[in-house]
Amino acid sequence: MNNFIQAASLHLLFKLQMKTSLNYFVAVIAMVFTFASCSSDDNNTTNPTNELDGLVKIQQFDNDSHTIELYSKNGLLQQGYNDINIRIKDKQSAAYVKNATITWKPLMHMTMMTHACPYSALTKTNAAGTLYNGFIVFTMPQNTTEYWDLEINYIIDGVNYTAISQIDVPASAKRTLNTFTGTDGTKYVVAYIEPTAPKVAVNDLKVGVWKMENMMNFPMVNGYTVKIDPRMPSMGNHTSPNNVNAVQANPGELYTGKLSLTMTGYWKINLQLANTSGEILKGETVTDAVEASSIFFEIEF
Ligand SMILES: [Cu+2]
């Protein structure tokens, strides 16, 4: 429907943004109304925004019926945390599928065994759109003989489909991932997520904590604390003020904190993982005698 109304309300929004916040509020209501009208119209085939803005295709692969497309911000996968978008194209109609239920399964094929890694469920980015979003934390990089593949299982109108492909997962240049056994005997994965573009500022920090239940299951760990101590080893190992350790706002969510970076350059973010009782399961306090923790992230900007 109604490109005219949509265009008109966009124009309205643009003009009113210059004016008062009350006018702005009215314009937003008009926009919401317009989008709501569009999404209830079955003949609407255009998306309200360009879904692929800021995304680059990683690769695509096929089965008999569909093409699976993988996207990320930089068009690459690598060891560590990866935010990934998927869409499914019907080969016959060339249309992108909007009503699929999708699950995925990353698997590393090593010489002596196979294993998975932490990964999320896939959810639709926008109800009216075609993109499905999730994350995978690749715990190891590929090498010449060992590789990852990604299996996509999905249901469309009650029919099951599957597609699988090898994927490229090179090592990351900086350390963004720690896998270790804690003093409680549990194997943990602690991954760096954000900031992806650090600034000289107090940055929003996001990290993830998972445990290895077995080779295939890596559930998220709830209620722990990731203590951070960012240091510049090249400058007397100085630290920075106003850091905030990473914790969860709610169980099942990623961990957030504040990462203070007072200048550009190479930073080592020393870590300690504390359980729900505050016991340190891994990592050391940095002192004059202890230059770094055994678990850490690295950034350079
Ligand atoms: Cu492996």
PDB file of C-alpha atoms and ligand atoms in Angstrom:
ATOM      1  CA  MET A   1       0.000   0.000   0.000  1.00  0.00           C
ATOM      2  CA  ASN A   2       0.509   3.532   0.380  1.00  0.00           C
ATOM      3  CA  ASN A   3       3.904   4.626  -0.719  1.00  0.00           C
ATOM      4  CA  PHE A   4       2.396   8.064  -0.768  1.00  0.00           C
ATOM      5  CA  ILE A   5       1.423   8.053   2.891  1.00  0.00           C
ATOM      6  CA  GLN A   6       4.751   6.523   3.851  1.00  0.00           C
ATOM      7  CA  ALA A   7       6.684   9.102   1.848  1.00  0.00           C
ATOM      8  CA  ALA A   8       4.517  11.861   3.218  1.00  0.00           C
ATOM      9  CA  SER A   9       5.027  10.813   6.815  1.00  0.00           C
ATOM     10  CA  LEU A  10       8.763  10.417   6.257  1.00  0.00           C
ATOM     11  CA  HIS A  11       8.821  13.934   4.892  1.00  0.00           C
ATOM     12  CA  LEU A  12       6.787  15.073   7.854  1.00  0.00           C
ATOM     13  CA  LEU A  13       9.169  13.399  10.245  1.00  0.00           C
ATOM     14  CA  PHE A  14      12.111  15.095   8.606  1.00  0.00           C
ATOM     15  CA  LYS A  15      10.585  18.550   8.887  1.00  0.00           C
ATOM     16  CA  LEU A  16       9.295  18.124  12.393  1.00  0.00           C
ATOM     17  CA  GLN A  17      12.565  16.809  13.760  1.00  0.00           C
ATOM     18  CA  MET A  18      13.838  20.353  13.490  1.00  0.00           C
ATOM     19  CA  LYS A  19      11.048  21.597  15.723  1.00  0.00           C
ATOM     20  CA  THR A  20       9.835  20.689  19.155  1.00  0.00           C
ATOM     21  CA  SER A  21       9.989  17.316  20.842  1.00  0.00           C
ATOM     22  CA  LEU A  22       6.180  17.277  20.960  1.00  0.00           C
ATOM     23  CA  ASN A  23       6.031  17.559  17.184  1.00  0.00           C
ATOM     24  CA  TYR A  24       8.669  14.885  16.955  1.00  0.00           C
ATOM     25  CA  PHE A  25       6.535  12.627  19.105  1.00  0.00           C
ATOM     26  CA  VAL A  26       3.533  13.158  16.824  1.00  0.00           C
ATOM     27  CA  ALA A  27       5.623  12.354  13.754  1.00  0.00           C
ATOM     28  CA  VAL A  28       6.894   9.139  15.330  1.00  0.00           C
ATOM     29  CA  ILE A  29       3.324   8.083  16.049  1.00  0.00           C
ATOM     30  CA  ALA A  30       2.515   8.765  12.383  1.00  0.00           C
ATOM     31  CA  MET A  31       5.467   6.600  11.318  1.00  0.00           C
ATOM     32  CA  VAL A  32       4.479   3.756  13.607  1.00  0.00           C
ATOM     33  CA  PHE A  33       0.946   3.888  12.249  1.00  0.00           C
ATOM     34  CA  THR A  34       2.256   3.801   8.675  1.00  0.00           C
ATOM     35  CA  PHE A  35       4.494   0.796   9.270  1.00  0.00           C
ATOM     36  CA  ALA A  36       1.757  -1.040  11.134  1.00  0.00           C
ATOM     37  CA  SER A  37      -0.532  -0.512   8.136  1.00  0.00           C
ATOM     38  CA  CYS A  38       2.111  -1.759   5.717  1.00  0.00           C
ATOM     39  CA  SER A  39       2.983  -4.917   7.610  1.00  0.00           C
ATOM     40  CA  SER A  40      -0.656  -5.986   7.747  1.00  0.00           C
ATOM     41  CA  ASP A  41      -0.866  -5.785   3.961  1.00  0.00           C
ATOM     42  CA  ASP A  42      -0.128  -9.127   2.302  1.00  0.00           C
ATOM     43  CA  ASN A  43       0.768  -7.486  -0.985  1.00  0.00           C
ATOM     44  CA  ASN A  44       3.597  -5.563   0.605  1.00  0.00           C
ATOM     45  CA  THR A  45       6.760  -7.144  -0.784  1.00  0.00           C
ATOM     46  CA  THR A  46       9.238  -4.395  -0.024  1.00  0.00           C
ATOM     47  CA  ASN A  47      10.864  -4.218   3.370  1.00  0.00           C
ATOM     48  CA  PRO A  48      10.483  -1.063   5.440  1.00  0.00           C
ATOM     49  CA  THR A  49      14.255  -0.667   5.529  1.00  0.00           C
ATOM     50  CA  ASN A  50      17.108  -2.239   3.632  1.00  0.00           C
ATOM     51  CA  GLU A  51      17.827  -5.302   5.723  1.00  0.00           C
ATOM     52  CA  LEU A  52      21.306  -5.776   4.311  1.00  0.00           C
ATOM     53  CA  ASP A  53      22.519  -2.285   5.238  1.00  0.00           C
ATOM     54  CA  GLY A  54      25.908  -2.668   6.904  1.00  0.00           C
ATOM     55  CA  LEU A  55      26.133  -6.388   6.133  1.00  0.00           C
ATOM     56  CA  VAL A  56      28.477  -8.235   3.780  1.00  0.00           C
ATOM     57  CA  LYS A  57      27.901 -11.735   2.421  1.00  0.00           C
ATOM     58  CA  ILE A  58      30.227 -14.345   3.921  1.00  0.00           C
ATOM     59  CA  GLN A  59      29.256 -17.169   1.583  1.00  0.00           C
ATOM     60  CA  GLN A  60      26.272 -19.089   0.275  1.00  0.00           C
ATOM     61  CA  PHE A  61      25.485 -22.763  -0.192  1.00  0.00           C
ATOM     62  CA  ASP A  62      22.693 -24.900  -1.603  1.00  0.00           C
ATOM     63  CA  ASN A  63      20.507 -27.901  -1.310  1.00  0.00           C
ATOM     64  CA  ASP A  64      18.029 -28.978  -4.016  1.00  0.00           C
ATOM     65  CA  SER A  65      15.379 -26.451  -2.979  1.00  0.00           C
ATOM     66  CA  HIS A  66      17.105 -23.445  -1.428  1.00  0.00           C
ATOM     67  CA  THR A  67      20.177 -21.276  -1.290  1.00  0.00           C
ATOM     68  CA  ILE A  68      21.426 -20.357   2.192  1.00  0.00           C
ATOM     69  CA  GLU A  69      23.169 -16.986   2.466  1.00  0.00           C
ATOM     70  CA  LEU A  70      25.390 -16.037   5.421  1.00  0.00           C
ATOM     71  CA  TYR A  71      26.136 -12.396   6.293  1.00  0.00           C
ATOM     72  CA  SER A  72      28.190 -10.511   8.860  1.00  0.00           C
ATOM     73  CA  LYS A  73      29.361  -6.921   9.326  1.00  0.00           C
ATOM     74  CA  ASN A  74      32.735  -7.569   7.692  1.00  0.00           C
ATOM     75  CA  GLY A  75      31.879 -10.555   5.481  1.00  0.00           C
ATOM     76  CA  LEU A  76      34.170 -12.838   7.460  1.00  0.00           C
ATOM     77  CA  LEU A  77      34.065 -15.469  10.152  1.00  0.00           C
ATOM     78  CA  GLN A  78      36.914 -15.969  12.583  1.00  0.00           C
ATOM     79  CA  GLN A  79      37.910 -17.679  15.807  1.00  0.00           C
ATOM     80  CA  GLY A  80      35.949 -16.149  18.705  1.00  0.00           C
ATOM     81  CA  TYR A  81      32.502 -14.498  18.831  1.00  0.00           C
ATOM     82  CA  ASN A  82      30.724 -13.998  15.490  1.00  0.00           C
ATOM     83  CA  ASP A  83      27.402 -12.200  14.965  1.00  0.00           C
ATOM     84  CA  ILE A  84      25.840 -13.929  11.936  1.00  0.00           C
ATOM     85  CA  ASN A  85      22.784 -13.318   9.762  1.00  0.00           C
ATOM     86  CA  ILE A  86      21.152 -15.946   7.575  1.00  0.00           C
ATOM     87  CA  ARG A  87      18.558 -15.852   4.850  1.00  0.00           C
ATOM     88  CA  ILE A  88      17.041 -18.584   2.722  1.00  0.00           C
ATOM     89  CA  LYS A  89      16.208 -18.147  -0.934  1.00  0.00           C
ATOM     90  CA  ASP A  90      13.693 -20.368  -2.686  1.00  0.00           C
ATOM     91  CA  LYS A  91      15.420 -21.512  -5.875  1.00  0.00           C
ATOM     92  CA  GLN A  92      12.200 -21.871  -7.834  1.00  0.00           C
ATOM     93  CA  SER A  93      10.555 -18.528  -7.031  1.00  0.00           C
ATOM     94  CA  ALA A  94      13.798 -16.645  -6.255  1.00  0.00           C
ATOM     95  CA  ALA A  95      11.953 -15.198  -3.226  1.00  0.00           C
ATOM     96  CA  TYR A  96      13.447 -15.056   0.256  1.00  0.00           C
ATOM     97  CA  VAL A  97      11.664 -17.208   2.808  1.00  0.00           C
ATOM     98  CA  LYS A  98      10.004 -15.352   5.691  1.00  0.00           C
ATOM     99  CA  ASN A  99       8.236 -18.139   7.582  1.00  0.00           C
ATOM    100  CA  ALA A 100      10.987 -20.668   8.263  1.00  0.00           C
ATOM    101  CA  THR A 101      11.840 -22.135  11.654  1.00  0.00           C
ATOM    102  CA  ILE A 102      15.615 -22.438  11.593  1.00  0.00           C
ATOM    103  CA  THR A 103      18.177 -24.162  13.789  1.00  0.00           C
ATOM    104  CA  TRP A 104      21.894 -24.430  13.152  1.00  0.00           C
ATOM    105  CA  LYS A 105      24.797 -26.591  14.281  1.00  0.00           C
ATOM    106  CA  PRO A 106      28.463 -25.657  13.921  1.00  0.00           C
ATOM    107  CA  LEU A 107      30.788 -28.642  14.158  1.00  0.00           C
ATOM    108  CA  MET A 108      34.567 -28.854  14.124  1.00  0.00           C
ATOM    109  CA  HIS A 109      36.072 -31.886  12.450  1.00  0.00           C
ATOM    110  CA  MET A 110      39.382 -32.629  14.132  1.00  0.00           C
ATOM    111  CA  THR A 111      41.717 -35.501  13.401  1.00  0.00           C
ATOM    112  CA  MET A 112      40.638 -37.577  16.385  1.00  0.00           C
ATOM    113  CA  MET A 113      37.174 -36.195  17.158  1.00  0.00           C
ATOM    114  CA  THR A 114      34.416 -33.717  16.426  1.00  0.00           C
ATOM    115  CA  HIS A 115      33.089 -30.989  18.720  1.00  0.00           C
ATOM    116  CA  ALA A 116      30.715 -28.014  18.679  1.00  0.00           C
ATOM    117  CA  CYS A 117      31.068 -24.643  20.453  1.00  0.00           C
ATOM    118  CA  PRO A 118      28.828 -22.069  22.167  1.00  0.00           C
ATOM    119  CA  TYR A 119      26.099 -20.739  19.881  1.00  0.00           C
ATOM    120  CA  SER A 120      22.722 -19.015  20.203  1.00  0.00           C
ATOM    121  CA  ALA A 121      19.324 -19.814  18.763  1.00  0.00           C
ATOM    122  CA  LEU A 122      18.388 -18.037  15.520  1.00  0.00           C
ATOM    123  CA  THR A 123      15.695 -15.371  15.724  1.00  0.00           C
ATOM    124  CA  LYS A 124      14.165 -13.119  13.104  1.00  0.00           C
ATOM    125  CA  THR A 125      15.667  -9.637  13.062  1.00  0.00           C
ATOM    126  CA  ASN A 126      12.395  -8.092  11.856  1.00  0.00           C
ATOM    127  CA  ALA A 127       9.051  -9.911  11.758  1.00  0.00           C
ATOM    128  CA  ALA A 128       8.302  -8.681   8.226  1.00  0.00           C
ATOM    129  CA  GLY A 129      11.830  -9.301   6.980  1.00  0.00           C
ATOM    130  CA  THR A 130      13.906 -12.212   5.698  1.00  0.00           C
ATOM    131  CA  LEU A 131      16.951 -12.151   7.994  1.00  0.00           C
ATOM    132  CA  TYR A 132      17.559 -14.508  10.905  1.00  0.00           C
ATOM    133  CA  ASN A 133      20.228 -13.547  13.421  1.00  0.00           C
ATOM    134  CA  GLY A 134      22.345 -15.355  15.982  1.00  0.00           C
ATOM    135  CA  PHE A 135      25.893 -15.832  17.194  1.00  0.00           C
ATOM    136  CA  ILE A 136      28.515 -18.579  17.120  1.00  0.00           C
ATOM    137  CA  VAL A 137      31.657 -18.595  19.291  1.00  0.00           C
ATOM    138  CA  PHE A 138      34.236 -20.589  17.338  1.00  0.00           C
ATOM    139  CA  THR A 139      36.530 -21.958  20.028  1.00  0.00           C
ATOM    140  CA  MET A 140      39.330 -23.034  17.698  1.00  0.00           C
ATOM    141  CA  PRO A 141      40.616 -21.864  14.319  1.00  0.00           C
ATOM    142  CA  GLN A 142      40.780 -24.173  11.319  1.00  0.00           C
ATOM    143  CA  ASN A 143      44.127 -25.531  10.124  1.00  0.00           C
ATOM    144  CA  THR A 144      45.256 -27.440   7.054  1.00  0.00           C
ATOM    145  CA  THR A 145      43.633 -30.713   8.140  1.00  0.00           C
ATOM    146  CA  GLU A 146      40.941 -29.653  10.630  1.00  0.00           C
ATOM    147  CA  TYR A 147      37.873 -27.620   9.697  1.00  0.00           C
ATOM    148  CA  TRP A 148      34.423 -26.344  10.735  1.00  0.00           C
ATOM    149  CA  ASP A 149      31.177 -26.957   8.958  1.00  0.00           C
ATOM    150  CA  LEU A 150      27.751 -25.420   9.537  1.00  0.00           C
ATOM    151  CA  GLU A 151      24.544 -27.434   9.281  1.00  0.00           C
ATOM    152  CA  ILE A 152      21.293 -25.522   8.804  1.00  0.00           C
ATOM    153  CA  ASN A 153      18.037 -27.335   9.572  1.00  0.00           C
ATOM    154  CA  TYR A 154      14.786 -25.579   8.812  1.00  0.00           C
ATOM    155  CA  ILE A 155      11.062 -26.159   8.459  1.00  0.00           C
ATOM    156  CA  ILE A 156       8.902 -24.349   5.925  1.00  0.00           C
ATOM    157  CA  ASP A 157       5.158 -25.070   5.856  1.00  0.00           C
ATOM    158  CA  GLY A 158       5.688 -28.316   7.753  1.00  0.00           C
ATOM    159  CA  VAL A 159       8.445 -29.633   5.459  1.00  0.00           C
ATOM    160  CA  ASN A 160      11.932 -30.328   6.843  1.00  0.00           C
ATOM    161  CA  TYR A 161      15.023 -29.282   4.941  1.00  0.00           C
ATOM    162  CA  THR A 162      18.726 -29.401   5.655  1.00  0.00           C
ATOM    163  CA  ALA A 163      21.814 -27.847   4.123  1.00  0.00           C
ATOM    164  CA  ILE A 164      25.433 -28.132   5.170  1.00  0.00           C
ATOM    165  CA  SER A 165      28.691 -26.535   4.114  1.00  0.00           C
ATOM    166  CA  GLN A 166      32.260 -26.201   5.201  1.00  0.00           C
ATOM    167  CA  ILE A 167      32.996 -22.670   6.474  1.00  0.00           C
ATOM    168  CA  ASP A 168      36.202 -20.668   6.759  1.00  0.00           C
ATOM    169  CA  VAL A 169      37.249 -19.942  10.369  1.00  0.00           C
ATOM    170  CA  PRO A 170      40.794 -18.530  10.489  1.00  0.00           C
ATOM    171  CA  ALA A 171      42.610 -17.637  13.722  1.00  0.00           C
ATOM    172  CA  SER A 172      42.011 -14.144  15.096  1.00  0.00           C
ATOM    173  CA  ALA A 173      45.025 -11.811  15.096  1.00  0.00           C
ATOM    174  CA  LYS A 174      44.363 -10.674  18.682  1.00  0.00           C
ATOM    175  CA  ARG A 175      43.231 -12.787  21.597  1.00  0.00           C
ATOM    176  CA  THR A 176      39.443 -12.560  21.854  1.00  0.00           C
ATOM    177  CA  LEU A 177      38.780 -15.921  23.452  1.00  0.00           C
ATOM    178  CA  ASN A 178      39.859 -17.849  26.546  1.00  0.00           C
ATOM    179  CA  THR A 179      39.144 -21.539  27.010  1.00  0.00           C
ATOM    180  CA  PHE A 180      40.337 -22.985  30.306  1.00  0.00           C
ATOM    181  CA  THR A 181      39.526 -25.308  33.180  1.00  0.00           C
ATOM    182  CA  GLY A 182      38.478 -23.453  36.357  1.00  0.00           C
ATOM    183  CA  THR A 183      39.472 -24.433  39.908  1.00  0.00           C
ATOM    184  CA  ASP A 184      36.024 -26.074  40.089  1.00  0.00           C
ATOM    185  CA  GLY A 185      37.090 -28.542  37.377  1.00  0.00           C
ATOM    186  CA  THR A 186      34.652 -27.093  34.836  1.00  0.00           C
ATOM    187  CA  LYS A 187      35.821 -26.098  31.383  1.00  0.00           C
ATOM    188  CA  TYR A 188      34.854 -22.503  30.460  1.00  0.00           C
ATOM    189  CA  VAL A 189      34.776 -20.322  27.365  1.00  0.00           C
ATOM    190  CA  VAL A 190      35.053 -16.539  27.899  1.00  0.00           C
ATOM    191  CA  ALA A 191      34.729 -14.462  24.724  1.00  0.00           C
ATOM    192  CA  TYR A 192      35.162 -10.775  23.874  1.00  0.00           C
ATOM    193  CA  ILE A 193      32.210  -9.250  21.997  1.00  0.00           C
ATOM    194  CA  GLU A 194      32.226  -5.427  22.222  1.00  0.00           C
ATOM    195  CA  PRO A 195      33.457  -2.756  21.691  1.00  0.00           C
ATOM    196  CA  THR A 196      34.180  -3.785  18.095  1.00  0.00           C
ATOM    197  CA  ALA A 197      35.506  -0.270  17.420  1.00  0.00           C
ATOM    198  CA  PRO A 198      37.107   0.861  20.716  1.00  0.00           C
ATOM    199  CA  LYS A 199      37.512   4.569  21.428  1.00  0.00           C
ATOM    200  CA  VAL A 200      39.511   6.699  23.865  1.00  0.00           C
ATOM    201  CA  ALA A 201      36.590   6.758  26.276  1.00  0.00           C
ATOM    202  CA  VAL A 202      34.703   4.623  28.751  1.00  0.00           C
ATOM    203  CA  ASN A 203      33.412   2.002  26.273  1.00  0.00           C
ATOM    204  CA  ASP A 204      30.422  -0.298  26.689  1.00  0.00           C
ATOM    205  CA  LEU A 205      31.916  -3.733  27.246  1.00  0.00           C
ATOM    206  CA  LYS A 206      30.167  -6.960  26.284  1.00  0.00           C
ATOM    207  CA  VAL A 207      31.546 -10.441  26.897  1.00  0.00           C
ATOM    208  CA  GLY A 208      30.126 -13.955  27.052  1.00  0.00           C
ATOM    209  CA  VAL A 209      30.672 -16.835  29.480  1.00  0.00           C
ATOM    210  CA  TRP A 210      29.803 -20.428  28.634  1.00  0.00           C
ATOM    211  CA  LYS A 211      30.714 -23.798  30.106  1.00  0.00           C
ATOM    212  CA  MET A 212      31.528 -26.971  28.265  1.00  0.00           C
ATOM    213  CA  GLU A 213      29.008 -29.564  29.431  1.00  0.00           C
ATOM    214  CA  ASN A 214      30.288 -32.063  26.869  1.00  0.00           C
ATOM    215  CA  MET A 215      31.717 -31.933  23.346  1.00  0.00           C
ATOM    216  CA  MET A 216      28.389 -30.793  21.894  1.00  0.00           C
ATOM    217  CA  ASN A 217      26.755 -28.614  24.593  1.00  0.00           C
ATOM    218  CA  PHE A 218      28.056 -25.260  25.784  1.00  0.00           C
ATOM    219  CA  PRO A 219      25.339 -23.577  27.891  1.00  0.00           C
ATOM    220  CA  MET A 220      25.650 -19.964  29.007  1.00  0.00           C
ATOM    221  CA  VAL A 221      26.865 -19.492  32.587  1.00  0.00           C
ATOM    222  CA  ASN A 222      24.618 -17.339  34.786  1.00  0.00           C
ATOM    223  CA  GLY A 223      25.435 -15.070  37.714  1.00  0.00           C
ATOM    224  CA  TYR A 224      29.241 -14.984  37.423  1.00  0.00           C
ATOM    225  CA  THR A 225      31.473 -11.895  37.251  1.00  0.00           C
ATOM    226  CA  VAL A 226      34.161 -11.218  34.659  1.00  0.00           C
ATOM    227  CA  LYS A 227      36.621  -8.925  36.465  1.00  0.00           C
ATOM    228  CA  ILE A 228      38.623  -6.726  34.151  1.00  0.00           C
ATOM    229  CA  ASP A 229      41.940  -4.901  34.554  1.00  0.00           C
ATOM    230  CA  PRO A 230      43.018  -3.250  31.286  1.00  0.00           C
ATOM    231  CA  ARG A 231      46.748  -2.492  31.093  1.00  0.00           C
ATOM    232  CA  MET A 232      49.229  -1.005  28.631  1.00  0.00           C
ATOM    233  CA  PRO A 233      52.303  -3.253  28.916  1.00  0.00           C
ATOM    234  CA  SER A 234      54.392  -0.915  26.723  1.00  0.00           C
ATOM    235  CA  MET A 235      53.855   2.018  29.112  1.00  0.00           C
ATOM    236  CA  GLY A 236      54.792   0.737  32.551  1.00  0.00           C
ATOM    237  CA  ASN A 237      51.733  -1.523  32.592  1.00  0.00           C
ATOM    238  CA  HIS A 238      49.488   1.393  33.582  1.00  0.00           C
ATOM    239  CA  THR A 239      45.803   0.811  34.031  1.00  0.00           C
ATOM    240  CA  SER A 240      42.786   3.129  33.593  1.00  0.00           C
ATOM    241  CA  PRO A 241      40.097   4.590  35.888  1.00  0.00           C
ATOM    242  CA  ASN A 242      36.345   3.918  35.976  1.00  0.00           C
ATOM    243  CA  ASN A 243      36.292   0.343  34.698  1.00  0.00           C
ATOM    244  CA  VAL A 244      33.237  -1.750  35.613  1.00  0.00           C
ATOM    245  CA  ASN A 245      33.393  -5.543  35.817  1.00  0.00           C
ATOM    246  CA  ALA A 246      31.093  -7.423  33.449  1.00  0.00           C
ATOM    247  CA  VAL A 247      27.933  -9.029  34.870  1.00  0.00           C
ATOM    248  CA  GLN A 248      24.560 -10.118  33.504  1.00  0.00           C
ATOM    249  CA  ALA A 249      21.505  -7.862  33.688  1.00  0.00           C
ATOM    250  CA  ASN A 250      19.370 -11.029  33.491  1.00  0.00           C
ATOM    251  CA  PRO A 251      20.095 -14.781  33.399  1.00  0.00           C
ATOM    252  CA  GLY A 252      20.599 -16.057  29.852  1.00  0.00           C
ATOM    253  CA  GLU A 253      22.015 -12.738  28.646  1.00  0.00           C
ATOM    254  CA  LEU A 254      25.508 -11.720  27.657  1.00  0.00           C
ATOM    255  CA  TYR A 255      27.653  -9.916  30.255  1.00  0.00           C
ATOM    256  CA  THR A 256      28.040  -6.125  30.182  1.00  0.00           C
ATOM    257  CA  GLY A 257      30.448  -3.722  31.887  1.00  0.00           C
ATOM    258  CA  LYS A 258      32.541  -0.619  31.187  1.00  0.00           C
ATOM    259  CA  LEU A 259      35.976  -0.655  29.590  1.00  0.00           C
ATOM    260  CA  SER A 260      38.009   2.520  30.101  1.00  0.00           C
ATOM    261  CA  LEU A 261      40.696   3.215  27.504  1.00  0.00           C
ATOM    262  CA  THR A 262      42.690   6.398  28.147  1.00  0.00           C
ATOM    263  CA  MET A 263      44.776   6.360  24.956  1.00  0.00           C
ATOM    264  CA  THR A 264      45.161   4.543  21.643  1.00  0.00           C
ATOM    265  CA  GLY A 265      47.562   1.603  21.312  1.00  0.00           C
ATOM    266  CA  TYR A 266      47.848  -1.964  22.507  1.00  0.00           C
ATOM    267  CA  TRP A 267      45.864  -2.924  25.615  1.00  0.00           C
ATOM    268  CA  LYS A 268      45.845  -6.226  27.445  1.00  0.00           C
ATOM    269  CA  ILE A 269      42.543  -6.679  29.286  1.00  0.00           C
ATOM    270  CA  ASN A 270      43.460  -8.940  32.189  1.00  0.00           C
ATOM    271  CA  LEU A 271      40.585 -11.100  33.375  1.00  0.00           C
ATOM    272  CA  GLN A 272      39.475 -13.037  36.412  1.00  0.00           C
ATOM    273  CA  LEU A 273      36.384 -15.232  36.351  1.00  0.00           C
ATOM    274  CA  ALA A 274      34.466 -15.250  39.649  1.00  0.00           C
ATOM    275  CA  ASN A 275      31.566 -17.605  40.370  1.00  0.00           C
ATOM    276  CA  THR A 276      28.269 -16.707  42.072  1.00  0.00           C
ATOM    277  CA  SER A 277      29.992 -16.802  45.510  1.00  0.00           C
ATOM    278  CA  GLY A 278      32.772 -14.495  44.331  1.00  0.00           C
ATOM    279  CA  GLU A 279      35.435 -17.246  44.301  1.00  0.00           C
ATOM    280  CA  ILE A 280      38.023 -16.764  41.569  1.00  0.00           C
ATOM    281  CA  LEU A 281      37.933 -19.783  39.259  1.00  0.00           C
ATOM    282  CA  LYS A 282      40.697 -18.593  36.951  1.00  0.00           C
ATOM    283  CA  GLY A 283      42.954 -15.565  36.506  1.00  0.00           C
ATOM    284  CA  GLU A 284      45.316 -13.560  38.729  1.00  0.00           C
ATOM    285  CA  THR A 285      45.307 -10.043  40.170  1.00  0.00           C
ATOM    286  CA  VAL A 286      47.888  -7.876  38.406  1.00  0.00           C
ATOM    287  CA  THR A 287      50.563  -6.522  40.800  1.00  0.00           C
ATOM    288  CA  ASP A 288      54.161  -5.273  40.545  1.00  0.00           C
ATOM    289  CA  ALA A 289      55.265  -8.909  40.718  1.00  0.00           C
ATOM    290  CA  VAL A 290      52.471 -10.349  38.518  1.00  0.00           C
ATOM    291  CA  GLU A 291      52.552  -8.569  35.179  1.00  0.00           C
ATOM    292  CA  ALA A 292      49.505 -10.215  33.630  1.00  0.00           C
ATOM    293  CA  SER A 293      46.685 -12.635  34.286  1.00  0.00           C
ATOM    294  CA  SER A 294      46.674 -16.073  32.669  1.00  0.00           C
ATOM    295  CA  ILE A 295      43.357 -15.163  30.978  1.00  0.00           C
ATOM    296  CA  PHE A 296      43.026 -11.933  29.002  1.00  0.00           C
ATOM    297  CA  PHE A 297      41.787 -10.212  25.854  1.00  0.00           C
ATOM    298  CA  GLU A 298      43.887  -8.052  23.555  1.00  0.00           C
ATOM    299  CA  ILE A 299      42.844  -4.983  21.611  1.00  0.00           C
ATOM    300  CA  GLU A 300      44.788  -2.478  19.553  1.00  0.00           C
ATOM    301  CA  PHE A 301      43.356   0.679  18.058  1.00  0.00           C
TER     302      PHE A 301
HETATM  303 CU    CU B   1      38.709 -28.288  17.550  1.00  0.00          CU
END
